[in-house]
Coordinates of C-alpha atoms in Angstrom, one line a residue:
M1 CA 34.3 114.4 265.0
S2 CA 33.9 112.3 267.9
L3 CA 31.9 109.7 265.8
R4 CA 34.6 109.5 263.3
A5 CA 37.4 109.0 265.8
A6 CA 35.2 106.3 267.5
R7 CA 35.0 104.2 264.2
C8 CA 38.8 104.8 263.6
L9 CA 39.4 103.3 267.0
S10 CA 37.1 100.2 266.4
L11 CA 38.6 99.6 263.3
A12 CA 42.1 99.7 264.6
M13 CA 41.2 97.3 267.5
A14 CA 39.6 94.9 264.8
I15 CA 42.9 94.7 262.9
A16 CA 44.9 94.5 265.9
T17 CA 42.9 91.3 266.9
L18 CA 43.4 90.0 263.5
L19 CA 47.0 90.3 263.7
I20 CA 47.3 88.7 267.2
S21 CA 45.0 86.0 265.9
L22 CA 47.4 85.2 263.0
C23 CA 50.5 85.4 265.2
T24 CA 49.0 83.0 267.8
G25 CA 48.0 80.4 265.1
S26 CA 44.3 81.0 265.5
R27 CA 43.9 82.3 262.0
Y28 CA 40.3 82.1 261.8
R29 CA 39.1 82.4 265.4
N30 CA 36.8 85.7 265.6
A31 CA 38.7 87.1 262.6
V32 CA 35.7 88.1 260.7
P33 CA 32.4 87.7 262.9
S34 CA 30.1 87.7 259.8
L35 CA 32.2 85.1 257.7
H36 CA 29.7 82.2 258.4
D37 CA 26.7 84.5 257.1
N38 CA 28.7 86.1 254.2
P39 CA 27.6 84.7 251.0
A40 CA 30.9 85.8 249.3
Y41 CA 32.9 82.9 251.0
T42 CA 32.6 79.2 249.8
D43 CA 31.5 76.3 251.9
E44 CA 34.9 75.0 252.6
Q45 CA 35.8 78.6 253.8
K46 CA 32.9 78.7 256.0
L47 CA 33.8 75.2 257.3
L48 CA 37.6 76.1 257.8
Y49 CA 36.4 79.1 259.8
H50 CA 33.9 77.1 262.0
L51 CA 36.5 74.5 262.7
L52 CA 39.5 76.7 263.5
R53 CA 38.0 79.9 265.1
Q54 CA 38.3 78.7 268.5
Y55 CA 40.8 75.7 267.8
E56 CA 44.0 75.7 269.8
K57 CA 46.7 73.2 268.3
A58 CA 49.0 73.3 271.4
V59 CA 46.6 71.2 273.6
R60 CA 45.0 67.8 273.0
P61 CA 41.9 68.1 271.3
V62 CA 39.6 66.3 273.9
R63 CA 36.5 67.7 275.8
N64 CA 37.6 65.9 278.9
A65 CA 41.4 65.9 279.9
S66 CA 40.9 62.5 281.4
H67 CA 40.1 61.0 277.9
T68 CA 42.7 59.3 275.9
I69 CA 43.5 60.0 272.2
T70 CA 44.1 56.7 270.4
V71 CA 46.5 57.1 267.5
K72 CA 46.4 54.3 265.0
L73 CA 49.9 54.1 263.3
G74 CA 50.7 52.2 260.2
M75 CA 53.2 52.3 257.4
T76 CA 53.2 52.1 253.7
M77 CA 56.6 51.0 252.5
T78 CA 58.0 52.1 249.0
N79 CA 61.7 51.5 248.8
I80 CA 64.7 50.3 250.7
F81 CA 66.8 53.1 249.7
D82 CA 70.3 52.2 251.2
M83 CA 72.0 49.8 253.8
D84 CA 75.1 51.4 255.1
E85 CA 77.0 48.4 256.5
K86 CA 79.9 50.4 257.9
N87 CA 77.7 52.8 259.9
Q88 CA 75.0 50.4 260.4
V89 CA 72.1 52.4 259.2
L90 CA 69.1 51.4 257.4
T91 CA 67.5 54.1 255.0
I92 CA 64.0 53.4 253.7
N93 CA 61.3 55.5 252.0
V94 CA 58.0 55.0 253.7
W95 CA 54.5 56.7 254.1
L96 CA 53.7 56.9 257.8
D97 CA 50.1 56.6 258.3
Q98 CA 48.5 58.2 261.3
E99 CA 45.0 58.4 262.4
W100 CA 43.2 59.6 265.4
K101 CA 40.0 61.3 266.6
D102 CA 40.0 65.0 267.1
E103 CA 36.9 65.9 269.1
L104 CA 37.2 69.5 268.2
L105 CA 37.1 69.0 264.4
R106 CA 33.6 67.9 264.0
W107 CA 30.4 69.4 261.9
D108 CA 27.4 68.5 260.2
P109 CA 27.9 68.0 256.6
K110 CA 24.4 69.3 256.0
E111 CA 25.3 72.8 257.2
F112 CA 28.3 73.1 254.9
G113 CA 27.0 72.2 251.5
G114 CA 27.3 68.4 252.3
I115 CA 31.3 68.4 252.9
E116 CA 32.1 65.3 254.5
S117 CA 36.0 65.7 254.6
I118 CA 38.3 68.7 254.2
R119 CA 42.2 69.1 253.7
I120 CA 43.8 71.3 256.5
P121 CA 47.2 72.2 256.5
C122 CA 49.1 70.1 259.3
D123 CA 50.5 73.3 261.0
L124 CA 46.9 74.5 261.9
I125 CA 45.7 71.4 263.9
W126 CA 47.2 69.4 266.6
L127 CA 49.6 66.6 265.6
P128 CA 50.6 63.6 267.9
D129 CA 54.6 63.8 268.4
I130 CA 55.4 60.4 266.9
V131 CA 59.1 60.0 266.7
L132 CA 61.4 57.2 265.5
Y133 CA 63.1 56.0 268.9
N134 CA 66.1 54.5 267.2
N135 CA 66.6 57.3 264.6
A136 CA 70.1 57.9 263.1
D137 CA 69.4 61.2 261.8
D138 CA 68.8 64.5 263.4
Y139 CA 65.3 65.7 264.2
T140 CA 65.7 69.2 262.6
E141 CA 63.6 68.4 259.5
G142 CA 61.0 66.0 260.7
Y143 CA 58.1 64.8 258.4
M144 CA 57.0 66.4 255.3
R145 CA 54.4 69.2 256.1
S146 CA 51.6 67.6 254.1
R147 CA 48.0 68.3 254.6
A148 CA 45.9 66.5 256.9
M149 CA 42.5 65.0 255.9
V150 CA 39.9 65.6 258.4
F151 CA 36.5 63.9 258.2
F152 CA 33.1 65.2 259.5
D153 CA 33.2 62.8 262.7
G154 CA 36.3 64.0 263.7
T155 CA 38.6 61.6 262.1
V156 CA 42.2 62.9 261.2
F157 CA 44.2 60.9 258.8
W158 CA 47.7 62.2 258.3
P159 CA 50.1 60.3 256.1
P160 CA 53.4 62.1 255.5
P161 CA 55.9 60.8 253.1
T162 CA 59.3 60.5 254.8
Q163 CA 62.8 59.0 254.6
L164 CA 63.5 57.1 257.7
R165 CA 67.4 56.5 258.7
S166 CA 67.2 53.8 261.4
T167 CA 70.0 52.2 263.5
C168 CA 70.3 48.6 262.7
K169 CA 72.5 46.0 264.3
I170 CA 74.5 44.6 261.1
D171 CA 75.4 40.9 261.3
V172 CA 78.1 40.4 258.5
T173 CA 79.0 36.9 259.4
Y174 CA 77.7 35.4 256.2
F175 CA 78.4 38.3 253.9
P176 CA 77.8 38.5 250.9
F177 CA 75.2 35.7 251.6
D178 CA 73.7 37.4 254.8
S179 CA 70.3 38.6 255.9
Q180 CA 69.6 41.6 258.0
R181 CA 67.0 42.2 260.5
C182 CA 66.1 45.7 261.4
S183 CA 63.4 47.2 263.7
L184 CA 62.0 50.8 263.6
K185 CA 60.2 51.6 267.0
F186 CA 57.7 54.6 266.8
G187 CA 56.0 56.1 269.9
S188 CA 55.0 59.4 271.3
W189 CA 58.0 61.2 272.7
T190 CA 56.2 63.3 275.7
Y191 CA 52.6 61.7 276.1
H192 CA 52.3 58.6 278.1
G193 CA 49.8 56.0 277.5
F194 CA 47.0 57.5 279.6
Q195 CA 47.2 60.6 277.3
V196 CA 47.7 59.1 273.9
D197 CA 47.7 55.6 273.1
I198 CA 49.3 54.1 270.0
T199 CA 48.1 51.0 268.2
N200 CA 48.4 49.3 264.9
R201 CA 46.3 50.8 262.1
S202 CA 46.2 47.4 260.0
D203 CA 47.5 43.9 260.5
N204 CA 50.2 44.1 258.0
V205 CA 52.5 46.8 256.3
D206 CA 51.1 48.1 253.1
L207 CA 53.4 46.9 250.3
S208 CA 51.1 47.7 247.3
N209 CA 53.3 50.7 246.3
Y210 CA 56.8 49.0 247.1
V211 CA 59.5 49.3 244.4
V212 CA 61.8 46.3 244.4
S213 CA 65.5 47.0 245.4
G214 CA 68.4 46.0 243.3
E215 CA 70.5 45.1 246.3
F216 CA 68.2 43.6 248.9
E217 CA 65.2 41.2 248.7
L218 CA 62.5 42.1 251.2
V219 CA 61.5 38.8 253.0
R220 CA 59.2 39.8 255.5
V221 CA 57.8 43.0 257.4
H222 CA 56.0 42.5 260.5
Q223 CA 54.5 45.1 263.1
K224 CA 53.7 44.6 266.7
R225 CA 52.4 46.9 269.5
R226 CA 54.3 46.9 272.7
V227 CA 53.8 48.6 276.1
V228 CA 57.1 49.6 277.8
K229 CA 57.5 51.2 281.4
Y230 CA 60.5 53.2 281.8
T231 CA 62.4 54.0 285.1
C232 CA 61.9 57.7 284.7
C233 CA 58.0 57.5 284.9
P234 CA 55.4 55.4 286.4
E235 CA 53.0 55.5 283.3
P236 CA 53.2 52.9 280.5
Y237 CA 54.5 54.2 277.1
P238 CA 53.3 52.3 274.2
D239 CA 54.8 51.9 271.0
V240 CA 54.4 50.2 267.7
T241 CA 57.5 48.4 266.2
F242 CA 58.0 47.6 262.6
F243 CA 60.3 44.5 262.2
I244 CA 62.0 44.2 258.7
H245 CA 63.8 41.2 257.4
I246 CA 65.7 41.8 254.1
R247 CA 68.1 39.3 252.4
R248 CA 71.0 40.4 250.2
K249 CA 71.2 39.6 246.4
T250 CA 74.5 37.9 245.7
L251 CA 74.8 38.2 242.0
Y252 CA 76.8 41.5 242.1
Y253 CA 79.2 40.1 244.7
L254 CA 79.5 36.9 242.8
Y255 CA 80.8 38.7 239.4
N256 CA 82.8 41.1 241.3
V257 CA 84.3 39.8 244.4
V258 CA 83.6 36.0 244.5
F259 CA 84.7 34.8 241.1
P260 CA 87.9 37.2 240.8
C261 CA 89.0 35.4 244.1
M262 CA 88.6 32.0 242.8
M263 CA 90.4 32.9 239.7
M264 CA 93.3 34.3 241.8
S265 CA 93.4 31.0 243.7
V266 CA 93.9 29.0 240.5
L267 CA 96.8 31.6 239.7
T268 CA 98.3 30.4 243.1
L269 CA 98.2 26.8 241.9
L270 CA 100.0 27.7 238.8
V271 CA 103.0 28.6 240.8
F272 CA 103.8 25.1 241.2
F273 CA 103.5 24.4 237.5
L274 CA 105.7 27.1 236.5
P275 CA 109.5 25.7 235.7
P276 CA 112.0 26.8 238.3
D277 CA 114.5 27.8 235.7
S278 CA 112.1 30.6 234.4
G279 CA 112.8 32.6 237.6
E280 CA 109.1 33.7 238.0
K281 CA 107.8 31.4 240.5
I282 CA 108.1 33.6 243.4
A283 CA 107.2 36.8 241.4
L284 CA 104.0 35.2 240.4
G285 CA 103.3 34.2 244.1
I286 CA 103.9 37.7 245.2
T287 CA 101.7 39.2 242.6
V288 CA 98.7 37.1 243.5
L289 CA 99.4 37.9 247.2
L290 CA 99.2 41.6 246.4
A291 CA 95.9 41.2 244.4
F292 CA 94.4 39.5 247.4
S293 CA 95.5 42.2 249.6
V294 CA 93.4 44.7 247.4
F295 CA 90.4 42.5 247.6
V296 CA 90.6 42.7 251.4
L297 CA 90.9 46.5 251.6
A298 CA 88.1 46.9 249.4
I299 CA 85.8 44.7 251.6
A300 CA 87.1 46.0 255.0
E301 CA 86.2 49.5 253.7
K302 CA 82.5 48.4 253.3
M303 CA 82.2 46.3 256.6
P304 CA 81.5 47.9 260.1
E305 CA 84.5 48.4 262.2
T306 CA 83.4 45.7 264.8
S307 CA 84.9 42.7 266.3
D308 CA 81.7 41.1 267.0
S309 CA 82.0 38.8 263.7
M310 CA 84.2 38.2 260.7
P311 CA 82.5 38.1 257.2
L312 CA 82.6 34.9 255.3
I313 CA 84.3 36.4 252.3
G314 CA 86.9 38.0 254.6
I315 CA 87.6 34.7 256.2
Y316 CA 88.0 33.1 252.7
L317 CA 90.3 35.7 251.4
T318 CA 92.2 35.4 254.6
V319 CA 92.7 31.7 254.1
V320 CA 93.6 32.2 250.6
M321 CA 96.1 34.8 251.3
S322 CA 97.7 32.6 254.0
M323 CA 97.9 29.7 251.5
T324 CA 99.3 32.0 248.9
S325 CA 102.0 33.1 251.5
V326 CA 102.7 29.3 252.2
S327 CA 103.1 28.7 248.6
V328 CA 105.9 31.4 248.2
V329 CA 107.7 29.7 251.3
M330 CA 107.3 26.3 249.7
T331 CA 108.5 27.7 246.3
V332 CA 111.7 29.1 248.0
M333 CA 112.2 25.7 249.4
V334 CA 111.7 23.8 245.9
L335 CA 114.0 26.5 244.3
N336 CA 116.7 25.5 246.9
F337 CA 116.5 21.9 246.0
H338 CA 116.6 22.7 242.2
H339 CA 119.6 25.1 242.4
R340 CA 121.7 22.9 244.7
G341 CA 125.1 22.6 243.1
P342 CA 127.6 19.8 243.0
F343 CA 129.3 20.9 246.3
N344 CA 126.2 19.9 248.5
K345 CA 125.7 16.7 250.2
P346 CA 124.4 14.0 248.2
V347 CA 120.6 12.9 248.5
P348 CA 120.0 11.0 251.7
D349 CA 118.7 7.2 251.3
W350 CA 115.4 7.9 252.9
V351 CA 114.7 10.9 250.6
R352 CA 115.6 8.3 247.7
V353 CA 113.1 5.7 249.1
Y354 CA 110.1 7.8 250.2
I355 CA 110.2 10.7 247.7
L356 CA 112.2 9.6 244.5
D357 CA 110.5 6.1 244.7
K358 CA 107.4 5.8 246.5
L359 CA 106.0 9.2 246.5
R360 CA 107.1 9.4 242.7
R361 CA 105.0 6.4 241.9
I362 CA 101.9 7.6 243.9
L363 CA 102.1 10.8 241.8
Y364 CA 102.5 8.9 238.5
M365 CA 105.7 10.8 237.6
K366 CA 108.1 9.7 235.2
L367 CA 111.8 10.5 235.8
P368 CA 115.0 9.8 234.0
Y369 CA 116.2 7.4 236.9
T370 CA 113.5 5.2 238.0
G371 CA 115.4 3.4 240.7
Y372 CA 116.5 4.7 244.0
G373 CA 119.6 4.0 246.0
D374 CA 122.0 3.4 243.3
S375 CA 120.8 6.1 240.8
V376 CA 123.7 8.3 240.8
T377 CA 126.0 5.5 241.1
S378 CA 124.6 3.7 238.2
A379 CA 124.5 6.7 236.1
I380 CA 128.2 7.4 236.8
S381 CA 129.3 3.7 236.4
A382 CA 127.5 3.4 233.2
T383 CA 128.8 6.7 231.6
G384 CA 132.5 6.1 232.9
L385 CA 132.6 2.5 231.5
M386 CA 131.6 3.7 228.2
R387 CA 134.1 6.6 228.2
K388 CA 136.8 4.2 229.4
M389 CA 136.1 1.7 226.6
S390 CA 136.1 4.3 224.0
M391 CA 139.4 5.7 225.2
R392 CA 141.1 2.5 225.2
L393 CA 139.9 1.5 221.9
A394 CA 141.5 4.6 220.8
I395 CA 144.6 4.0 222.5
D396 CA 144.9 0.5 221.1
D397 CA 144.3 1.5 217.5
M398 CA 147.1 4.1 218.0
L399 CA 149.5 1.5 219.4
A400 CA 148.5 -1.0 216.9
G401 CA 149.3 1.7 214.0
D402 CA 152.7 2.5 215.6
V403 CA 153.8 -1.2 215.9
F404 CA 152.8 -2.5 212.6
G405 CA 153.0 0.7 210.6
N406 CA 156.8 0.6 211.6
S407 CA 157.1 -3.1 210.8
D408 CA 155.8 -2.5 207.3
A409 CA 158.4 0.3 206.9
G410 CA 161.1 -1.9 207.9
G411 CA 161.6 -3.6 204.6
P412 CA 161.4 -7.1 203.0
H413 CA 161.2 -8.9 206.3
S414 CA 157.6 -7.7 206.4
N415 CA 155.1 -10.1 205.1
D416 CA 151.3 -11.0 205.3
S417 CA 151.9 -13.5 208.0
T418 CA 153.5 -11.1 210.0
V419 CA 150.8 -8.6 209.7
T420 CA 148.0 -11.0 210.3
Y421 CA 149.7 -12.1 213.3
G422 CA 150.3 -8.7 214.6
H423 CA 146.5 -7.8 214.1
N424 CA 145.6 -11.0 215.8
H425 CA 147.8 -10.1 218.8
T426 CA 146.3 -6.6 218.8
N427 CA 142.8 -7.9 218.9
H428 CA 143.8 -10.0 221.7
V429 CA 145.2 -6.9 223.6
G430 CA 141.9 -5.0 223.0
N431 CA 139.8 -7.8 224.2
N432 CA 141.9 -8.0 227.5
H433 CA 140.9 -4.3 227.8
Y434 CA 137.3 -5.1 227.4
M435 CA 137.5 -7.7 230.1
A436 CA 139.6 -5.4 232.6
L437 CA 137.1 -2.6 232.1
S438 CA 134.0 -4.9 232.6
N439 CA 135.6 -6.1 235.8
N440 CA 136.5 -2.4 236.9
N441 CA 140.2 -3.4 236.9
Y442 CA 141.9 -0.4 235.2
Q443 CA 145.4 -0.6 234.2
P444 CA 147.4 2.7 234.1
P445 CA 148.7 3.9 230.6
E446 CA 152.3 3.4 231.7
E447 CA 152.0 -0.4 232.0
D448 CA 150.2 -0.6 228.8
L449 CA 153.0 1.3 227.1
L450 CA 155.5 -1.0 228.5
N451 CA 153.6 -4.1 227.2
H452 CA 153.4 -2.6 223.8
Q453 CA 157.0 -1.8 224.1
L454 CA 158.1 -5.3 224.6
I455 CA 156.1 -6.2 221.8
D456 CA 157.7 -3.4 219.7
E457 CA 161.3 -4.6 220.6
T458 CA 161.0 -8.0 218.5
A459 CA 158.9 -9.1 215.9
I460 CA 158.2 -12.8 215.4
D461 CA 157.4 -14.3 212.1
G462 CA 155.1 -17.3 211.5
H463 CA 157.7 -20.0 212.5
G464 CA 158.5 -18.5 216.1
K465 CA 161.7 -16.9 215.1
T466 CA 163.0 -13.4 215.7
V467 CA 163.0 -11.5 212.4
Q468 CA 164.4 -8.2 213.3
P469 CA 164.5 -6.1 216.5
R470 CA 163.0 -2.6 216.1
K471 CA 163.6 0.4 218.4
R472 CA 161.4 3.3 218.6
K473 CA 162.7 6.7 218.7
R474 CA 162.6 8.1 222.5
R475 CA 160.9 11.4 221.6
S476 CA 158.2 9.3 220.1
K477 CA 157.8 7.3 223.3
E478 CA 157.6 10.5 225.5
L479 CA 155.0 12.0 223.3
N480 CA 152.7 8.9 223.4
L481 CA 153.2 8.9 227.0
R482 CA 152.3 12.3 227.7
L483 CA 149.2 11.7 225.4
F484 CA 148.1 9.0 227.3
R485 CA 148.4 11.0 230.7
T486 CA 146.4 13.8 229.2
L487 CA 143.8 11.3 228.0
E488 CA 143.6 9.8 231.5
M489 CA 143.3 13.4 233.1
L490 CA 140.3 14.3 230.8
I491 CA 138.7 10.9 231.5
K492 CA 139.0 11.6 235.2
R493 CA 137.8 15.1 234.8
Q494 CA 134.9 13.9 232.8
E495 CA 134.0 11.4 235.5
I496 CA 134.0 14.1 238.3
E497 CA 131.7 16.3 236.1
D498 CA 129.3 13.3 235.3
Q499 CA 129.2 12.8 239.2
S500 CA 128.4 16.5 239.8
N501 CA 125.8 16.6 237.2
A502 CA 124.2 13.4 238.2
L503 CA 124.0 14.6 241.9
A504 CA 122.6 17.8 240.7
N505 CA 119.9 16.2 238.6
E506 CA 119.0 13.9 241.4
W507 CA 118.2 17.0 243.7
R508 CA 116.3 18.5 240.6
Q509 CA 114.2 15.4 240.7
V510 CA 113.5 15.7 244.4
A511 CA 112.4 19.4 243.7
Q512 CA 110.3 18.2 241.1
V513 CA 108.3 15.6 242.9
I514 CA 108.0 18.1 245.9
D515 CA 106.7 20.7 243.4
R516 CA 104.1 18.1 242.1
L517 CA 103.0 17.2 245.6
L518 CA 102.6 20.7 246.8
F519 CA 100.5 21.1 243.6
W520 CA 97.9 18.5 244.7
I521 CA 97.9 19.6 248.1
F522 CA 97.1 23.2 247.4
L523 CA 94.6 22.1 244.8
V524 CA 92.7 20.0 247.2
A525 CA 92.9 22.8 249.9
T526 CA 91.6 25.5 247.4
V527 CA 88.8 23.4 246.4
F528 CA 87.7 22.4 249.8
I529 CA 88.0 25.8 251.3
T530 CA 86.2 27.4 248.2
L531 CA 83.2 24.8 248.7
L532 CA 83.0 25.2 252.5
L533 CA 83.2 28.9 252.6
L534 CA 81.4 29.9 249.5
I535 CA 78.9 27.3 248.7
I536 CA 78.2 24.7 251.7
I537 CA 78.0 27.2 254.7
P538 CA 75.8 29.8 252.7
T539 CA 73.7 27.1 251.3
V540 CA 73.1 25.6 254.9
H541 CA 72.6 28.9 256.7
R542 CA 69.7 29.7 254.1
A543 CA 68.2 26.5 254.3
M544 CA 68.2 26.5 258.2
E545 CA 67.0 30.3 257.9
S546 CA 63.3 30.5 258.7
D547 CA 61.3 33.3 257.1
E548 CA 58.9 33.4 260.0
F549 CA 58.8 36.2 262.3
D550 CA 61.1 35.8 265.5
E551 CA 61.4 38.8 267.7
S552 CA 64.6 37.5 269.5
Q553 CA 66.5 37.6 266.2
F554 CA 66.1 41.4 265.9
G555 CA 68.9 43.2 267.6
N556 CA 67.7 46.7 268.3
H557 CA 64.1 46.6 269.6

């Protein structure tokens, strides 16, 4: 009984020892004492038991505490995942290559079937606490828990694939023609330089597995080892910093931002070509202004909320929006000139001289009235003179018809000589009217009526003798007089209307000249601003930009 109890007690102690070793992480330490000599286990199992049976991952794997573990750090870049300009975060996919010497993980390959390397879960061995100093993500997940490659001489190589989110100082001055420079600083978080030294694993970053990004062009990647002393501790803290220079590809923004902005700028110019009578000049300007506002809001959502710099495309949109606003104001002024009624003041002389004459000739515009100074006067005079002559001829024809028509009805005293003489006299009267109108000497219709009445009182034959007096009826005279006064009133009213129309037309001509002048001014300004902000400045910037490494150009390092 006692022997059986002793065996059960020893078995229980062995199981307890195994459980304790598993809980403390030393899975293979003294778990099975006869594992090395047991033929049922493979060489790798025996090697793993040999390496980990007395291994403690919580301390540095050195025989002497004064020794320094040198960690060689490298990076294999696979992809630029994202550039968050608003939050100023760069996201990249990399393989973070780490290599160091572990003095406790060495063996003789001859004793283990010629095995020179073994893959061990990284949770079972000591790992350097390499972290990204300027990390923009939390530290809860860390790197992928991949296996570490351990070689017989103690070399450990651990390349965990990971996605790094690093803070990056974004310079949006030349957006969308910008280049960004970001730095990723790696170092030990707790060990100083006398315990864990960090160096470059290779001279350059490995880009053999890099996948080209559709948004950014990778210009250059550089790595540099530095040693920094902080105020908290007297020991040095080495780190390896990777400097990444990327350049934005502009094709997407050209088709979706720049070209639409340029087309809307052309619509701003069309405001000055739209006829004022259409009533859509201001509506077109306001519509273009609202469209620019939408583009500004779309770009503002993408840009970081910073006052350090203003993006180039934002400056362009702001300038073009300002020009559109000014064009709306100028359109209001042009419409004011165009719709000025006849009750406004006449066009000043200096406006006639400098706008209707000189400026019109410079702009190669053809207007109905090419002269200045007497444009309205000449128009009114010519129109009034023609209307007066037409009305006077009509009056003369009526008077001649009254006089000689009644003579013919008088009887036998009317003969051919009398009619002929009467027509000659009438032609003489008409010629006098022409002369009077040409000299701007207008005679009222009452005086003309008296002259005709004198001729109507007596008719003279060819020998100068009185043939027969003829009296007109009073009613006929009053009717003719009323007719003449009505015609005179119509003539005066037409003259006033012609004068008003000529005045309004002259203001319309002023509006046309100003509209054409504003078109050329805005055309030159739009072309200049577009060339300067979207072509010249980005081209000069990229020509002066050097692809060589300059550490001072990287903001966060």
